[in-house]
């Protein structure tokens, strides 16, 4: 009886280890892959914005590239993709020097660049987060 319990525990431990290795290999973006996806996304987003395209079109193209590049079981969230692009631009300031002014649109969804808007007294100032621009 004790022998069967030990072999069951060993089998369970082996199965759990195999499962964790599988999840680690396929469950998420590895740091190198994430860095490469962010680089490709930043390249597309910045090129399109500098060519005069609006945020929405540029974002859709960059996000599609990042999603296609990810190797995990789960697709990259729009918020994470925005962070990947931002990190790439900030890390490579020389390469993307003229793109920094567009980064705010990744988080606000606004087209204006470098404009601080003061809400009117009648404006709705609710504290809810609008993530509708990240439809996927």
Short mmCIF file of N, CA, C and O in Angstrom, two decimals, residues 59 78-79 106-109 128-136:
data_model
loop_
_atom_site.label_atom_id
_atom_site.label_comp_id
_atom_site.label_asym_id
_atom_site.label_seq_id
_atom_site.Cartn_x
_atom_site.Cartn_y
_atom_site.Cartn_z
N UNK A 59 -1.88 52.50 -34.81
CA UNK A 59 -2.00 51.57 -33.70
C UNK A 59 -2.47 50.21 -34.18
O UNK A 59 -1.93 49.17 -33.78
N UNK A 78 -3.66 44.76 -25.43
CA UNK A 78 -3.36 46.07 -25.99
C UNK A 78 -2.54 46.93 -25.04
O UNK A 78 -1.64 47.65 -25.48
N UNK A 79 -2.82 46.84 -23.75
CA UNK A 79 -2.07 47.62 -22.77
C UNK A 79 -0.60 47.21 -22.75
O UNK A 79 0.30 48.04 -22.70
N UNK A 106 -0.90 56.55 -27.36
CA UNK A 106 -1.04 55.13 -27.04
C UNK A 106 -1.87 54.93 -25.78
O UNK A 106 -2.52 53.90 -25.61
N UNK A 107 -1.84 55.90 -24.91
CA UNK A 107 -2.53 55.78 -23.63
C UNK A 107 -3.80 56.62 -23.55
O UNK A 107 -4.72 56.28 -22.83
N UNK A 108 -3.84 57.73 -24.29
CA UNK A 108 -5.03 58.58 -24.23
C UNK A 108 -5.96 58.37 -25.40
O UNK A 108 -7.14 58.66 -25.31
N UNK A 109 -5.43 57.89 -26.52
CA UNK A 109 -6.23 57.71 -27.71
C UNK A 109 -6.49 59.00 -28.46
O UNK A 109 -7.17 59.01 -29.47
N UNK A 128 -13.67 56.83 -14.72
CA UNK A 128 -13.62 55.52 -15.36
C UNK A 128 -12.60 55.54 -16.47
O UNK A 128 -12.35 56.56 -17.10
N UNK A 129 -12.02 54.39 -16.73
CA UNK A 129 -11.01 54.25 -17.76
C UNK A 129 -11.66 53.86 -19.07
O UNK A 129 -12.46 52.93 -19.12
N UNK A 130 -11.30 54.56 -20.13
CA UNK A 130 -11.83 54.23 -21.45
C UNK A 130 -10.82 53.39 -22.19
O UNK A 130 -9.79 53.88 -22.62
N UNK A 131 -11.09 52.11 -22.31
CA UNK A 131 -10.19 51.22 -23.06
C UNK A 131 -10.85 50.74 -24.33
O UNK A 131 -10.43 49.76 -24.92
N UNK A 132 -11.92 51.43 -24.77
CA UNK A 132 -12.61 50.99 -25.98
C UNK A 132 -11.74 51.11 -27.22
O UNK A 132 -12.02 50.46 -28.21
N UNK A 133 -10.70 51.93 -27.17
CA UNK A 133 -9.83 52.04 -28.34
C UNK A 133 -9.01 50.77 -28.55
O UNK A 133 -8.40 50.59 -29.57
N UNK A 134 -9.00 49.89 -27.54
CA UNK A 134 -8.26 48.66 -27.65
C UNK A 134 -9.20 47.50 -27.95
O UNK A 134 -9.34 46.56 -27.19
N UNK A 135 -9.89 47.56 -29.04
CA UNK A 135 -10.79 46.47 -29.42
C UNK A 135 -9.97 45.38 -30.09
O UNK A 135 -9.26 45.63 -31.04
N UNK A 136 -10.10 44.17 -29.57
CA UNK A 136 -9.42 43.04 -30.19
C UNK A 136 -10.22 41.80 -30.00
O UNK A 136 -11.12 41.67 -29.28
#
